[in-house]
GROMACS .gro file of C-alpha atoms in nm:
model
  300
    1UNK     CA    1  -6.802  -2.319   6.095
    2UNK     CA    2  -6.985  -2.239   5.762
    3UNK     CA    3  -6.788  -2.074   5.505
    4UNK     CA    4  -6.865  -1.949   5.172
    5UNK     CA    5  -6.657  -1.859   4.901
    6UNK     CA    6  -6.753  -1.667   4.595
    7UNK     CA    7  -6.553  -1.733   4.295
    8UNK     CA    8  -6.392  -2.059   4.478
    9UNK     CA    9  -6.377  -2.247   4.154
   10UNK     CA   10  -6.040  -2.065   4.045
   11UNK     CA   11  -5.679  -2.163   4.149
   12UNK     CA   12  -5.695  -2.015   4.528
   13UNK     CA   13  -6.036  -2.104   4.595
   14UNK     CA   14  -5.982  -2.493   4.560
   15UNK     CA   15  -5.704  -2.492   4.727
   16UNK     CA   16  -5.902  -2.314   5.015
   17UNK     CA   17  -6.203  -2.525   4.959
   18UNK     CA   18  -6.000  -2.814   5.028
   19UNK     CA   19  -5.836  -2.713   5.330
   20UNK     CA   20  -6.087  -2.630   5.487
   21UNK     CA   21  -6.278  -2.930   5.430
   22UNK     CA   22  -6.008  -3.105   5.561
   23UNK     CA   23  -6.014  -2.933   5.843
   24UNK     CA   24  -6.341  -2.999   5.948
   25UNK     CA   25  -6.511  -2.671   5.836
   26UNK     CA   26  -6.873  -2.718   5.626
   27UNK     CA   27  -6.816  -2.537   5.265
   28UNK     CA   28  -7.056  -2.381   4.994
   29UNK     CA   29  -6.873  -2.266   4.689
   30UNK     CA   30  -7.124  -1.975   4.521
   31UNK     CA   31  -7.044  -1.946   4.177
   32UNK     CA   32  -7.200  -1.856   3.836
   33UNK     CA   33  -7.142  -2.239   3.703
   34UNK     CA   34  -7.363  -2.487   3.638
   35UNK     CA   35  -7.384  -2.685   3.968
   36UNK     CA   36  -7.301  -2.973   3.755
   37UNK     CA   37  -6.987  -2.755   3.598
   38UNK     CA   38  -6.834  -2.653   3.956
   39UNK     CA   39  -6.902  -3.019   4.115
   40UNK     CA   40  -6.621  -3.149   3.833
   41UNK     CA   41  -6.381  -2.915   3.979
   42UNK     CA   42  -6.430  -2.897   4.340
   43UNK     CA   43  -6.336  -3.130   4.582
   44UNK     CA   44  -6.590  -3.399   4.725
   45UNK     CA   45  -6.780  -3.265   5.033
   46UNK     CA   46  -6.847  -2.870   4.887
   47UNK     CA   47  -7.196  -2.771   4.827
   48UNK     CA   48  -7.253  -2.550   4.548
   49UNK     CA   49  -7.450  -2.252   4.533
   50UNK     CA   50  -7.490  -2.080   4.157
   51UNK     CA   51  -7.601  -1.747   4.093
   52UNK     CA   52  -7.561  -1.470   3.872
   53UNK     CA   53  -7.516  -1.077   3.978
   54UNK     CA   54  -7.867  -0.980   3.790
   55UNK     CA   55  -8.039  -1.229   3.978
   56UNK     CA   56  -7.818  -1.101   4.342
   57UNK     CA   57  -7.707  -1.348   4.590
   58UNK     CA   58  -7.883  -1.512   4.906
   59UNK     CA   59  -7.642  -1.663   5.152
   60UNK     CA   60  -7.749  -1.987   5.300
   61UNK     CA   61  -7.889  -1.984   5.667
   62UNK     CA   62  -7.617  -2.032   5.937
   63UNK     CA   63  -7.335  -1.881   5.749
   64UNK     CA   64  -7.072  -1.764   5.951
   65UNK     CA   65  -6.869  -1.624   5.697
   66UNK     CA   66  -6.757  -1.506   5.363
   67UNK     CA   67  -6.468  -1.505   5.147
   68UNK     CA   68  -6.487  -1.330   4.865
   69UNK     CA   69  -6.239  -1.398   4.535
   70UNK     CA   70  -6.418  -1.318   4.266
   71UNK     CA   71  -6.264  -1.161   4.020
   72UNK     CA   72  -6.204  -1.169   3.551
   73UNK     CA   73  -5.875  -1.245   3.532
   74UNK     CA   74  -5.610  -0.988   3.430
   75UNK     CA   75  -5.407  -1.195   3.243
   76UNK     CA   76  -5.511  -1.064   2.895
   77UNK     CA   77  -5.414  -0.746   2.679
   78UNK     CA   78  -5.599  -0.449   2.824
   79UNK     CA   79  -5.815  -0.338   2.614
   80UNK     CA   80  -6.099  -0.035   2.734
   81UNK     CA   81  -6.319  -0.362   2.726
   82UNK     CA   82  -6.118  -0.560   2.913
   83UNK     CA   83  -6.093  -0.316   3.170
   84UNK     CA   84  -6.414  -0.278   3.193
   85UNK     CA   85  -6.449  -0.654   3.303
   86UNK     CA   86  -6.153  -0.630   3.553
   87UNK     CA   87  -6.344  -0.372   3.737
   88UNK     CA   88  -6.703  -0.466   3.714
   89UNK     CA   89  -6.635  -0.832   3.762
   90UNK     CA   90  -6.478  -0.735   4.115
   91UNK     CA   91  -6.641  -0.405   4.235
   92UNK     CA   92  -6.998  -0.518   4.094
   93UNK     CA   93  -6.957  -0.870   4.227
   94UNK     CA   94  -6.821  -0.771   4.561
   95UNK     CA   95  -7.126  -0.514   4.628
   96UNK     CA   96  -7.365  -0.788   4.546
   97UNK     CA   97  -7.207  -0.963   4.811
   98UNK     CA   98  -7.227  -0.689   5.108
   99UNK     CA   99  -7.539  -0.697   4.939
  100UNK     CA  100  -7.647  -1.041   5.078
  101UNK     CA  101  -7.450  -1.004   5.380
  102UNK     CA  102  -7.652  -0.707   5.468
  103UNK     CA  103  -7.966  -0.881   5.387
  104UNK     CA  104  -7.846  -1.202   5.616
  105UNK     CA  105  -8.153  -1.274   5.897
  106UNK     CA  106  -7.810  -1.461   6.104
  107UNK     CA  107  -7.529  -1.148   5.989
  108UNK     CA  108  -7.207  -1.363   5.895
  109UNK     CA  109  -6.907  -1.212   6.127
  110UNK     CA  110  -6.668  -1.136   5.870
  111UNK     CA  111  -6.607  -1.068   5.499
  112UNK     CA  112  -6.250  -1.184   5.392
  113UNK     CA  113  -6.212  -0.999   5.043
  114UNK     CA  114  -5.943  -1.018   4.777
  115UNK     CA  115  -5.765  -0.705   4.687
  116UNK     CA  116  -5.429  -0.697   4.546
  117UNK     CA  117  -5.053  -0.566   4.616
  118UNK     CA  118  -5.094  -0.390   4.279
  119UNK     CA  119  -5.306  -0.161   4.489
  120UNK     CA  120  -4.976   0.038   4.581
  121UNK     CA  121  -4.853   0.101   4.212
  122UNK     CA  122  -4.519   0.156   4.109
  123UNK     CA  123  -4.274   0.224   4.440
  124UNK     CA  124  -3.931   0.117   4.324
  125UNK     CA  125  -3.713   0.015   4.621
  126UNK     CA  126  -3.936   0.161   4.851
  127UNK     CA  127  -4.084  -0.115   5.135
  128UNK     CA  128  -4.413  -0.071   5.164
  129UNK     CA  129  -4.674  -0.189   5.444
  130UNK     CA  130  -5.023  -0.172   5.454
  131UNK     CA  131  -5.001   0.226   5.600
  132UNK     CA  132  -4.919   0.283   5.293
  133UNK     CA  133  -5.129   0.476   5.040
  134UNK     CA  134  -5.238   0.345   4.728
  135UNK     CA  135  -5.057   0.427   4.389
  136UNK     CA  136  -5.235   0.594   4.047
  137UNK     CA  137  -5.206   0.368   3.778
  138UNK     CA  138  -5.507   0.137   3.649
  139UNK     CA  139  -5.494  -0.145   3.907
  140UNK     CA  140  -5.430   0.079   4.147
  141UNK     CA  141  -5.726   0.174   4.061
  142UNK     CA  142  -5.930  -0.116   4.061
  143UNK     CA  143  -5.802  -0.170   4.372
  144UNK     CA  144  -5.854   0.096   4.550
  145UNK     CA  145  -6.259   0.087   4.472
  146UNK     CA  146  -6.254  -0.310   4.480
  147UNK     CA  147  -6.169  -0.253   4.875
  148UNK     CA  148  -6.371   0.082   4.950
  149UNK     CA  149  -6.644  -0.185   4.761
  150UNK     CA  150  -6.584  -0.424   5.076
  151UNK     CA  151  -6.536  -0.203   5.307
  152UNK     CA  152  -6.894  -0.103   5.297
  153UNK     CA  153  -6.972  -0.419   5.476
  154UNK     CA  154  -6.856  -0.269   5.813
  155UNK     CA  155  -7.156  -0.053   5.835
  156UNK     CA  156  -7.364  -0.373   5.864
  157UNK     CA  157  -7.158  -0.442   6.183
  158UNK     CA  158  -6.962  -0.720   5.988
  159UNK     CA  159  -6.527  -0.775   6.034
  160UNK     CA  160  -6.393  -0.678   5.732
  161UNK     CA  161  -6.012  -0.847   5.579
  162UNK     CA  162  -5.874  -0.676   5.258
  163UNK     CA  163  -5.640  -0.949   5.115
  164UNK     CA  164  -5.358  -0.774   4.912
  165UNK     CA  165  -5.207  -1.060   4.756
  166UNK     CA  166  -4.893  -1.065   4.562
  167UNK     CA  167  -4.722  -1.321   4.308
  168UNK     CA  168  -4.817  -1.673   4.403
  169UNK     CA  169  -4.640  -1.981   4.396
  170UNK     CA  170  -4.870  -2.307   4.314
  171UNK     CA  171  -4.907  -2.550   4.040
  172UNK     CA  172  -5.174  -2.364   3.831
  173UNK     CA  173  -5.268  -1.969   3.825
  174UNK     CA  174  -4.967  -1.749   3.665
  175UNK     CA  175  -4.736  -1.944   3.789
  176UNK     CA  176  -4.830  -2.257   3.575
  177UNK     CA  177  -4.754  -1.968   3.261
  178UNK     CA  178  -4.453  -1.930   3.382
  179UNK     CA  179  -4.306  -2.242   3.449
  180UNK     CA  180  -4.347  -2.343   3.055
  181UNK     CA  181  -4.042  -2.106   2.929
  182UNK     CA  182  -3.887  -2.261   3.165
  183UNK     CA  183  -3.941  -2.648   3.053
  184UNK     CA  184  -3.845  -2.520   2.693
  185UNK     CA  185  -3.469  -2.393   2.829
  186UNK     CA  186  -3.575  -2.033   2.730
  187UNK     CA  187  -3.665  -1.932   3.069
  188UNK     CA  188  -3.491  -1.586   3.255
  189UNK     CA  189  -3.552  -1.250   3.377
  190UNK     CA  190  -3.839  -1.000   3.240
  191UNK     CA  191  -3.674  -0.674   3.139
  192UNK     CA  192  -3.394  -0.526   3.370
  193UNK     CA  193  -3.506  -0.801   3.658
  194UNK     CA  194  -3.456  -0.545   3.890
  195UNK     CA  195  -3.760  -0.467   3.968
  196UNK     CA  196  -3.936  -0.614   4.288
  197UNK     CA  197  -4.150  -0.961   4.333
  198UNK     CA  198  -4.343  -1.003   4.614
  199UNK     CA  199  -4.442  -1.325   4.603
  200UNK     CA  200  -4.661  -1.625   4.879
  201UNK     CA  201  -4.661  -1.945   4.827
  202UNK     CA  202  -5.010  -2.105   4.777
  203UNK     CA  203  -5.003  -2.306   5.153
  204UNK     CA  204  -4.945  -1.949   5.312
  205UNK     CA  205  -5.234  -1.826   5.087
  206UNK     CA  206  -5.455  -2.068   5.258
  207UNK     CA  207  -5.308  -2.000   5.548
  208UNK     CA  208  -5.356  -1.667   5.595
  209UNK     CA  209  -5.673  -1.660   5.497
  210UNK     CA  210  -5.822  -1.937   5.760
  211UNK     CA  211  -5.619  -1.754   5.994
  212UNK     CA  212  -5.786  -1.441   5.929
  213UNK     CA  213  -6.131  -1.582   5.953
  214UNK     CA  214  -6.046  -1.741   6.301
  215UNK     CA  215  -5.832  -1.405   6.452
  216UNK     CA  216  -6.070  -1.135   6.506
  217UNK     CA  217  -5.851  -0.911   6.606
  218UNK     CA  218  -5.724  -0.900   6.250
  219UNK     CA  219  -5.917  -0.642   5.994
  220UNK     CA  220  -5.826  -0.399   5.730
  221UNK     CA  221  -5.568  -0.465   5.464
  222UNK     CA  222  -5.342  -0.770   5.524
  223UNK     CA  223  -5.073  -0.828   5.260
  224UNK     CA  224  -5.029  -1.186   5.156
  225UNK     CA  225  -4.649  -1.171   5.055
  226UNK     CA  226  -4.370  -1.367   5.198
  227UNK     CA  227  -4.127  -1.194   5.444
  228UNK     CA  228  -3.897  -1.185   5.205
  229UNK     CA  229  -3.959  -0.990   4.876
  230UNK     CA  230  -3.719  -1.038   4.607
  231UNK     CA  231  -3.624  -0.868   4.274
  232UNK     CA  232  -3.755  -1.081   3.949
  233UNK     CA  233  -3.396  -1.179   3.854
  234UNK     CA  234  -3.354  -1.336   4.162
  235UNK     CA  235  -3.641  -1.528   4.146
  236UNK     CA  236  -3.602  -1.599   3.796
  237UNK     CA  237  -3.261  -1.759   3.900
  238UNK     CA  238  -3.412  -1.952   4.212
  239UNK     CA  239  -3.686  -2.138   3.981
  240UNK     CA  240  -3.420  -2.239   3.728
  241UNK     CA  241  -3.260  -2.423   3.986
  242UNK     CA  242  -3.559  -2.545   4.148
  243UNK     CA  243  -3.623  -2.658   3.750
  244UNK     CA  244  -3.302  -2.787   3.682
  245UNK     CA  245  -3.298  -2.532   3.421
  246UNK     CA  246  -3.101  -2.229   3.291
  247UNK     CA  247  -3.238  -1.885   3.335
  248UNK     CA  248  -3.043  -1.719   3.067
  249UNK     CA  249  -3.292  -1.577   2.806
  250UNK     CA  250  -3.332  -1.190   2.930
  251UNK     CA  251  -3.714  -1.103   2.780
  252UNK     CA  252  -3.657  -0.743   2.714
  253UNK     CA  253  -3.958  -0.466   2.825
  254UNK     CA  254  -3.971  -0.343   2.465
  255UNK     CA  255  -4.089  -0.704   2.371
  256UNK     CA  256  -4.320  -0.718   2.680
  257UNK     CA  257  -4.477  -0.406   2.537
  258UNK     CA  258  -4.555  -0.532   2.178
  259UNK     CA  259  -4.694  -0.830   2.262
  260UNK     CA  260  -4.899  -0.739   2.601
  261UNK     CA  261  -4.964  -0.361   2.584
  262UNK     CA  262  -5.020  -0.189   2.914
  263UNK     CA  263  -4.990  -0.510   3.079
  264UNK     CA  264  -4.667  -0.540   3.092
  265UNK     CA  265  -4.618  -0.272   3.337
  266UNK     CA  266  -4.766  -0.507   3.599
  267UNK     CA  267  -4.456  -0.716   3.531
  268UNK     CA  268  -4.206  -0.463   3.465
  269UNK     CA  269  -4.270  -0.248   3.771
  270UNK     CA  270  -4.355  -0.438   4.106
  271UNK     CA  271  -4.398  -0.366   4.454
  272UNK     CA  272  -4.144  -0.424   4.756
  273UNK     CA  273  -4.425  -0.482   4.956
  274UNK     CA  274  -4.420  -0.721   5.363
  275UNK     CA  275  -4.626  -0.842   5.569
  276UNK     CA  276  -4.659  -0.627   5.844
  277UNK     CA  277  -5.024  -0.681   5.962
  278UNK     CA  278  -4.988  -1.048   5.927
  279UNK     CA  279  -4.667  -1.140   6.118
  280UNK     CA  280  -4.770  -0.868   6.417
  281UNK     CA  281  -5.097  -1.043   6.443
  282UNK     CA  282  -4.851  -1.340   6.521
  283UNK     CA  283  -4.888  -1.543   6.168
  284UNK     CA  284  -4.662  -1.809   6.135
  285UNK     CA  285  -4.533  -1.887   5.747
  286UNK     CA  286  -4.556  -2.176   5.600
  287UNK     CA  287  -4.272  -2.186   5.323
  288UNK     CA  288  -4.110  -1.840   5.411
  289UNK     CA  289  -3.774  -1.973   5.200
  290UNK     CA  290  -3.814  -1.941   4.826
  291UNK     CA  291  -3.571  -2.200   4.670
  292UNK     CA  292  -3.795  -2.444   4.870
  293UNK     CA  293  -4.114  -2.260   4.794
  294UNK     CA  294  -4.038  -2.299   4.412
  295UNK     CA  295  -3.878  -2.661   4.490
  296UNK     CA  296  -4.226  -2.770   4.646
  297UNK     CA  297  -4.395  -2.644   4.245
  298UNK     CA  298  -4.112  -2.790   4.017
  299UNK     CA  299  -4.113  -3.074   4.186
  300UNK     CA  300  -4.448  -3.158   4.047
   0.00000   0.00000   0.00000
């Protein structure tokens, strides 16, 4: 099976790259680096393809499908700039490629396509699926017209996966940010810690994903959490054992504010949000237990 990934030079797409080399699958990483640049940071046996959204994107011949995780990441202050960036770099990149997969001689089967589980907003204690609708607030947003992006896809005939992924749990990504406070003995809960986490560990990541590109009976939104959602504070606690570490130092939101702007909401609010497509379509998880989810990073 040939699979390309757009933006598979980032923390999931490695991972991803890897696995499914491993497994036997051919790979062909499209990305706007050098050829040179992405060969340093893939693994051995991925072709690269480089391109650049002005110049669109061709898919090689006999590609059988597509994952898309392109995306400028959101880790910064948001700024009408940066916004701009978040948006564009994921709605203008993902129409370039239904783009290409429209324009396919050979029409790949399916589009797997990143989305996030900030595309519900701020729900409180509420547990949400993916019935439910999406929320109002700016990555709601960029959610909600990063997927109807995708979705366009469908009218070329083509299987179309929304991934809604939530907080994940690797060595790199956010969570290598985190784990630093924690190294220093100042690590603990972001404001009240009450609100919810829905974090996936990286293997289920990969996991879900390969098992939506084989399963296809599976379309739509899937969200990529664990079963198990939890409220910061308690995962806050859970990594300081996994560290060996207190979690005593409380950040408070006012301090989030200052230094991130409208960031922070993302990490003050979250969603309580399972993964009901995933485990009726039968998915089996990986490292469903978070103490040795977290144990399986610190360790490291």
């Amino acid at each position: 099976m040939h699979i390309v990934i757009v933006g598979g030079t980032g923390f999931i797409g490695r991972a991803l790259t890897e696995a499914l080399l491993a497994a036997g699958w051919r790979v062909t990483v499209a990305t706007r680096r050098s050829p040179a640049q992405a060969s340093r940071v893939l693994p051995s046996g991925a072709a690269v393809l480089s391109w650049n959204a002005p110049g669109g994107l061709a898919l090689p011949p006999g590609t059988d499908a597509v994952v898309n995780l392109a995306g400028a990441s959101i880790a910064r202050r948001w700024t009408q700039a940066a916004k701009r960036l978040i948006l564009e770099s994921r709605v203008g990149t993902t129409r370039a490629v239904v783009a290409a997969l429209a324009a396919a001689s050979a029409r790949p089967r399916v589009l797997v396509n990143a989305s996030a589980v900030g595309y519900y907003g701020r729900r409180g204690d509420e547990i949400v699926t993916e019935a439910d609708g999406p929320g109002q607030d700016f990555l709601a947003s960029v959610c909600r017209q990063w997927e109807a992006a995708a979705k366009e896809a469908e009218a070329a005939g083509i299987r179309v996966v929304l991934l809604r992924t939530g907080f994940v749990v690797g060595r790199g990504g956010a969570m290598r940010l985190m784990l630093l406070p924690y190294r220093l003995f100042l690590g603990g809960p972001l404001g009240s810690g009450q609100q919810w986490l829905p974090w996936i560990h990286l293997d289920d990541v990969v996991g879900l994903i390969r098992f939506a590109l084989e399963n296809e009976a599976l379309q739509g939104p899937v969200n990529l959490t664990a079963p198990e959602p939890v409220r910061q504070e308690v995962f806050a606690r859970a990594l300081g054992r996994a560290m060996g570490r207190p979690a005593w130092l409380r950040t408070p939101a006012w301090a989030l504010r200052t230094a991130l702007g409208e960031m922070a909401d993302m990490l003050l609010t979250g969603q309580r949000a399972v993964p009901a497509a995933a485990l009726a379509a039968g998915y089996t998880f990986r490292r469903p237990d978070l103490d040795e989810a977290l144990r399986s990073v610190a360790a490291h």
